[in-house]
Short mmCIF file of C-alpha atoms and ligand atoms in Angstrom, two decimals:
data_model
loop_
_atom_site.label_atom_id
_atom_site.label_comp_id
_atom_site.label_asym_id
_atom_site.label_seq_id
_atom_site.Cartn_x
_atom_site.Cartn_y
_atom_site.Cartn_z
CA UNK A 1 -37.33 11.24 -10.73
CA UNK A 2 -37.77 14.95 -11.44
CA UNK A 3 -35.04 17.32 -12.54
CA UNK A 4 -35.13 19.16 -9.17
CA UNK A 5 -34.51 15.90 -7.31
CA UNK A 6 -31.59 15.04 -9.60
CA UNK A 7 -30.10 18.50 -9.01
CA UNK A 8 -30.54 18.31 -5.22
CA UNK A 9 -29.08 14.83 -4.88
CA UNK A 10 -26.16 15.64 -7.21
CA UNK A 11 -25.38 18.71 -5.12
CA UNK A 12 -25.61 16.63 -1.93
CA UNK A 13 -23.25 13.98 -3.31
CA UNK A 14 -20.77 16.57 -4.59
CA UNK A 15 -20.60 18.58 -1.37
CA UNK A 16 -17.07 18.50 0.00
CA UNK A 17 -17.73 19.91 3.51
CA UNK A 18 -19.46 17.78 6.18
CA UNK A 19 -23.16 17.36 5.43
CA UNK A 20 -25.83 18.57 7.84
CA UNK A 21 -28.93 16.41 8.21
CA UNK A 22 -31.92 16.78 10.54
CA UNK A 23 -35.37 15.31 11.00
CA UNK A 24 -38.70 17.07 10.49
CA UNK A 25 -42.20 15.70 11.01
CA UNK A 26 -44.30 18.81 10.45
CA UNK A 27 -44.73 21.47 7.77
CA UNK A 28 -43.37 24.29 9.91
CA UNK A 29 -40.30 22.40 11.09
CA UNK A 30 -39.70 21.66 7.40
CA UNK A 31 -40.07 25.37 6.64
CA UNK A 32 -37.57 26.34 9.37
CA UNK A 33 -35.00 23.75 8.30
CA UNK A 34 -35.34 24.05 4.50
CA UNK A 35 -32.11 25.38 3.03
CA UNK A 36 -30.50 25.48 6.47
CA UNK A 37 -29.45 21.85 6.29
CA UNK A 38 -28.49 19.65 3.36
CA UNK A 39 -30.99 16.89 3.99
CA UNK A 40 -34.26 16.71 5.88
CA UNK A 41 -35.44 13.30 7.00
CA UNK A 42 -39.03 12.44 7.83
CA UNK A 43 -37.80 9.64 10.07
CA UNK A 44 -39.91 6.84 11.47
CA UNK A 45 -38.48 8.06 14.78
CA UNK A 46 -41.70 10.10 14.71
CA UNK A 47 -43.33 6.99 16.16
CA UNK A 48 -41.40 7.75 19.35
CA UNK A 49 -41.06 11.54 19.18
CA UNK A 50 -44.60 12.41 18.10
CA UNK A 51 -46.64 9.38 19.15
CA UNK A 52 -44.77 8.42 22.31
CA UNK A 53 -44.03 4.79 21.40
CA UNK A 54 -40.87 3.05 22.62
CA UNK A 55 -40.10 1.71 19.14
CA UNK A 56 -40.23 2.85 15.54
CA UNK A 57 -41.84 -0.36 14.33
CA UNK A 58 -45.37 0.74 15.30
CA UNK A 59 -45.63 3.34 12.56
CA UNK A 60 -47.73 2.72 9.44
CA UNK A 61 -47.12 3.63 5.80
CA UNK A 62 -50.07 6.03 5.91
CA UNK A 63 -48.68 7.83 8.99
CA UNK A 64 -45.31 8.28 7.24
CA UNK A 65 -47.10 9.57 4.15
CA UNK A 66 -49.19 12.02 6.18
CA UNK A 67 -46.11 13.53 7.86
CA UNK A 68 -44.08 13.34 4.63
CA UNK A 69 -46.83 15.26 2.83
CA UNK A 70 -46.89 17.95 5.53
CA UNK A 71 -43.09 18.42 5.44
CA UNK A 72 -43.14 18.18 1.64
CA UNK A 73 -45.34 21.29 1.48
CA UNK A 74 -42.44 23.34 2.84
CA UNK A 75 -39.21 21.75 1.63
CA UNK A 76 -37.88 23.12 -1.64
CA UNK A 77 -34.08 23.39 -1.24
CA UNK A 78 -32.89 20.55 1.00
CA UNK A 79 -32.97 16.91 -0.08
CA UNK A 80 -36.18 15.49 1.41
CA UNK A 81 -36.07 11.83 2.47
CA UNK A 82 -38.96 9.81 3.91
CA UNK A 83 -38.39 6.60 5.90
CA UNK A 84 -40.11 3.46 4.66
CA UNK A 85 -41.58 1.94 7.82
CA UNK A 86 -40.99 -1.63 8.98
CA UNK A 87 -43.03 -4.19 7.09
CA UNK A 88 -43.48 -2.10 3.95
CA UNK A 89 -40.38 -3.13 1.96
CA UNK A 90 -38.41 -6.07 3.34
CA UNK A 91 -40.51 -8.99 2.12
CA UNK A 92 -40.54 -8.46 -1.66
CA UNK A 93 -39.21 -6.11 -4.31
CA UNK A 94 -42.70 -5.79 -5.76
CA UNK A 95 -44.23 -4.62 -2.47
CA UNK A 96 -41.24 -2.34 -1.78
CA UNK A 97 -41.58 -0.72 -5.20
CA UNK A 98 -45.33 -0.21 -4.86
CA UNK A 99 -44.94 1.40 -1.43
CA UNK A 100 -41.91 3.49 -2.37
CA UNK A 101 -43.75 4.83 -5.43
CA UNK A 102 -46.72 5.73 -3.22
CA UNK A 103 -44.45 7.61 -0.77
CA UNK A 104 -42.68 9.48 -3.60
CA UNK A 105 -45.95 10.37 -5.36
CA UNK A 106 -47.91 11.47 -2.30
CA UNK A 107 -45.23 13.33 -0.35
CA UNK A 108 -43.18 14.99 -3.06
CA UNK A 109 -39.99 13.71 -1.41
CA UNK A 110 -36.68 13.18 -3.23
CA UNK A 111 -35.76 9.79 -1.80
CA UNK A 112 -36.74 7.02 0.59
CA UNK A 113 -34.67 5.50 3.40
CA UNK A 114 -34.60 1.79 4.22
CA UNK A 115 -32.84 -0.12 7.01
CA UNK A 116 -30.60 -3.08 6.20
CA UNK A 117 -27.78 -4.17 3.94
CA UNK A 118 -27.15 -7.60 2.50
CA UNK A 119 -30.67 -8.82 3.30
CA UNK A 120 -32.32 -6.08 1.27
CA UNK A 121 -29.72 -5.65 -1.49
CA UNK A 122 -32.15 -6.86 -4.17
CA UNK A 123 -34.84 -4.55 -2.89
CA UNK A 124 -32.65 -1.44 -2.98
CA UNK A 125 -31.51 -2.42 -6.49
CA UNK A 126 -35.12 -2.65 -7.68
CA UNK A 127 -35.98 0.77 -6.27
CA UNK A 128 -32.90 2.40 -7.80
CA UNK A 129 -33.54 0.69 -11.16
CA UNK A 130 -36.99 2.26 -11.05
CA UNK A 131 -35.51 5.71 -10.51
CA UNK A 132 -36.26 5.94 -6.80
CA UNK A 133 -33.25 7.41 -4.96
CA UNK A 134 -32.44 5.38 -1.85
CA UNK A 135 -30.65 6.17 1.38
CA UNK A 136 -29.53 3.12 3.35
CA UNK A 137 -29.28 2.69 7.12
CA UNK A 138 -26.83 0.27 8.76
CA UNK A 139 -25.34 -0.44 12.19
CA UNK A 140 -28.05 -0.08 14.80
CA UNK A 141 -31.30 -0.47 12.91
CA UNK A 142 -34.12 0.77 15.16
CA UNK A 143 -36.75 -1.18 13.18
CA UNK A 144 -35.14 -4.38 14.54
CA UNK A 145 -35.58 -3.31 18.16
CA UNK A 146 -38.17 -5.29 20.13
CA UNK A 147 -37.04 -4.37 23.62
CA UNK A 148 -35.29 -1.31 25.07
CA UNK A 149 -32.04 -3.25 25.58
CA UNK A 150 -31.86 -3.71 21.79
CA UNK A 151 -30.85 -0.03 21.51
CA UNK A 152 -27.14 -0.65 21.92
CA UNK A 153 -23.91 -0.11 20.02
CA UNK A 154 -23.50 -2.58 17.14
CA UNK A 155 -20.26 -3.92 15.71
CA UNK A 156 -18.26 -4.50 18.88
CA UNK A 157 -17.53 -8.14 18.01
CA UNK A 158 -15.52 -9.19 14.99
CA UNK A 159 -18.54 -11.04 13.60
CA UNK A 160 -20.82 -8.00 13.92
CA UNK A 161 -18.14 -5.73 12.46
CA UNK A 162 -17.79 -7.95 9.39
CA UNK A 163 -21.55 -8.09 8.96
CA UNK A 164 -21.83 -4.25 9.09
CA UNK A 165 -19.01 -3.87 6.53
CA UNK A 166 -20.85 -6.36 4.28
CA UNK A 167 -24.02 -4.32 4.75
CA UNK A 168 -22.24 -1.15 3.64
CA UNK A 169 -20.85 -2.86 0.55
CA UNK A 170 -24.30 -4.26 -0.30
CA UNK A 171 -25.95 -0.84 0.11
CA UNK A 172 -23.43 0.94 -2.12
CA UNK A 173 -23.40 -1.85 -4.73
CA UNK A 174 -27.18 -1.65 -5.01
CA UNK A 175 -26.98 2.00 -6.01
CA UNK A 176 -28.00 3.92 -2.89
CA UNK A 177 -26.70 7.51 -2.91
CA UNK A 178 -26.00 7.69 0.81
CA UNK A 179 -26.10 5.63 3.99
CA UNK A 180 -26.85 6.38 7.64
CA UNK A 181 -24.45 4.66 10.05
CA UNK A 182 -25.99 4.44 13.52
CA UNK A 183 -24.38 3.60 16.87
CA UNK A 184 -21.19 1.78 15.96
CA UNK A 185 -17.73 2.09 17.60
CA UNK A 186 -15.69 5.02 16.34
CA UNK A 187 -12.99 2.81 14.79
CA UNK A 188 -15.59 0.93 12.76
CA UNK A 189 -17.29 4.16 11.68
CA UNK A 190 -13.91 5.50 10.55
CA UNK A 191 -13.29 2.31 8.58
CA UNK A 192 -16.75 2.39 6.98
CA UNK A 193 -16.31 6.02 5.96
CA UNK A 194 -12.90 5.28 4.49
CA UNK A 195 -14.08 2.41 2.33
CA UNK A 196 -17.43 3.90 1.40
CA UNK A 197 -17.94 5.20 -2.12
CA UNK A 198 -21.21 6.88 -1.12
CA UNK A 199 -21.91 9.61 1.45
CA UNK A 200 -21.86 8.26 5.00
CA UNK A 201 -24.08 10.06 7.50
CA UNK A 202 -23.29 9.30 11.12
CA UNK A 203 -25.44 9.21 14.23
CA UNK A 204 -23.43 7.87 17.14
CA UNK A 205 -20.68 7.00 14.65
CA UNK A 206 -17.66 9.31 14.12
CA UNK A 207 -16.37 12.66 12.85
CA UNK A 208 -14.94 10.90 9.82
CA UNK A 209 -18.42 10.35 8.38
CA UNK A 210 -19.30 12.62 5.45
CA UNK A 211 -22.09 14.15 7.51
CA UNK A 212 -24.08 13.93 10.71
CA UNK A 213 -27.77 13.51 11.46
CA UNK A 214 -29.76 14.07 14.65
CA UNK A 215 -33.41 14.10 15.58
CA UNK A 216 -34.23 17.81 15.75
CA UNK A 217 -36.22 17.49 18.98
CA UNK A 218 -33.19 15.83 20.60
CA UNK A 219 -30.84 18.71 19.81
CA UNK A 220 -33.44 21.27 20.85
CA UNK A 221 -33.75 19.70 24.29
CA UNK A 222 -37.30 18.35 24.26
CA UNK A 223 -36.49 15.33 26.37
CA UNK A 224 -35.12 14.73 29.84
CA UNK A 225 -33.28 11.58 28.68
CA UNK A 226 -31.44 11.07 25.41
CA UNK A 227 -28.90 8.74 23.82
CA UNK A 228 -25.17 9.46 24.35
CA UNK A 229 -24.82 10.54 20.71
CA UNK A 230 -27.12 13.52 21.20
CA UNK A 231 -25.66 16.97 21.77
CA UNK A 232 -28.26 19.34 23.20
CA UNK A 233 -28.07 22.84 21.70
CA UNK A 234 -31.05 24.33 23.52
CA UNK A 235 -33.44 23.79 26.40
CA UNK A 236 -36.74 24.00 24.57
CA UNK A 237 -38.45 22.03 27.35
CA UNK A 238 -37.44 24.72 29.86
CA UNK A 239 -38.41 27.51 27.47
CA UNK A 240 -41.87 26.01 26.90
CA UNK A 241 -42.41 25.66 30.64
CA UNK A 242 -41.33 29.26 31.28
CA UNK A 243 -43.77 30.52 28.64
CA UNK A 244 -46.60 28.37 29.97
CA UNK A 245 -46.01 29.70 33.50
CA UNK A 246 -45.99 33.32 32.24
CA UNK A 247 -49.20 32.64 30.31
CA UNK A 248 -50.78 31.09 33.39
CA UNK A 249 -49.76 34.03 35.54
CA UNK A 250 -51.11 36.56 32.98
CA UNK A 251 -54.47 34.79 32.89
CA UNK A 252 -54.74 34.58 36.67
CA UNK A 253 -53.81 38.29 37.03
CA UNK A 254 -56.22 39.17 34.18
CA UNK A 255 -53.31 40.59 32.15
CA UNK A 256 -54.29 38.48 29.14
CA UNK A 257 -55.97 39.12 26.76
CA UNK A 258 -54.90 42.75 26.39
CA UNK A 259 -56.54 45.40 24.18
CA UNK A 260 -54.31 44.15 21.35
CA UNK A 261 -55.76 40.65 21.52
CA UNK A 262 -59.49 41.39 21.48
CA UNK A 263 -61.98 42.60 18.84
O1 KIV B 301 -35.91 7.68 12.04
C1 KIV B 301 -35.00 8.52 12.12
O2 KIV B 301 -35.21 9.67 12.51
C2 KIV B 301 -33.67 8.11 11.70
C3 KIV B 301 -32.52 9.02 12.00
C4 KIV B 301 -32.32 9.23 13.43
C5 KIV B 301 -31.29 8.61 11.29
O3 KIV B 301 -33.52 7.07 11.15
#
């Protein structure tokens, strides 16, 4: 772990105000977001957002590395985290370590994110022991989704609630510096944030979390349908369409290219 990573993660963990976290999958989104949010995540949600899949599980290690590398070219100030995709860490500590080292080396990121709690406690411990900063992810874990109906709030039953609390404890005991809490009832999110000794980052969780994360394309308004936890701050879809129609009209009226655009 380099000195810059230590500094960035220490600053992140010592921040008293709510933490701002967003996703980036490309160099230029990384450039726009760098320094304007505390943490930038190259999430495996790119499987859905970039590649149009219904699930995150289809993404490969190499795809995550390619996008991580692109974002890594731009990110200097924010903590840069790359998701370890499904199938690259859960089965053994040895495989997890080999793949995490490859992600860290090839993308220049500061940390990796893994989904799970109790079941992967040993794996997180191994990564942390080997100086790889880890962000956990509990509650709804998209890598477990096999059908669309699997994307639902977790922790409504007492049994599920207990299991998520155990996951949080496992993640913090294994040395992760932060944990994403996704799609759980507000009361449970409040409880998790209260008992947590590490930074809790909510998505569909509650205001009591230490920070919030969203997929950047969701907040920009790329999609016609989004999860309830998304707040749309723009209508980028409408803006793109308006520009495309203006471009089309300029071409048809022979207004483009102008003198300024030709040699
Ligand atoms: O893959 C992702 O982008 C994520 C965030 C939405 C937390 O895991």
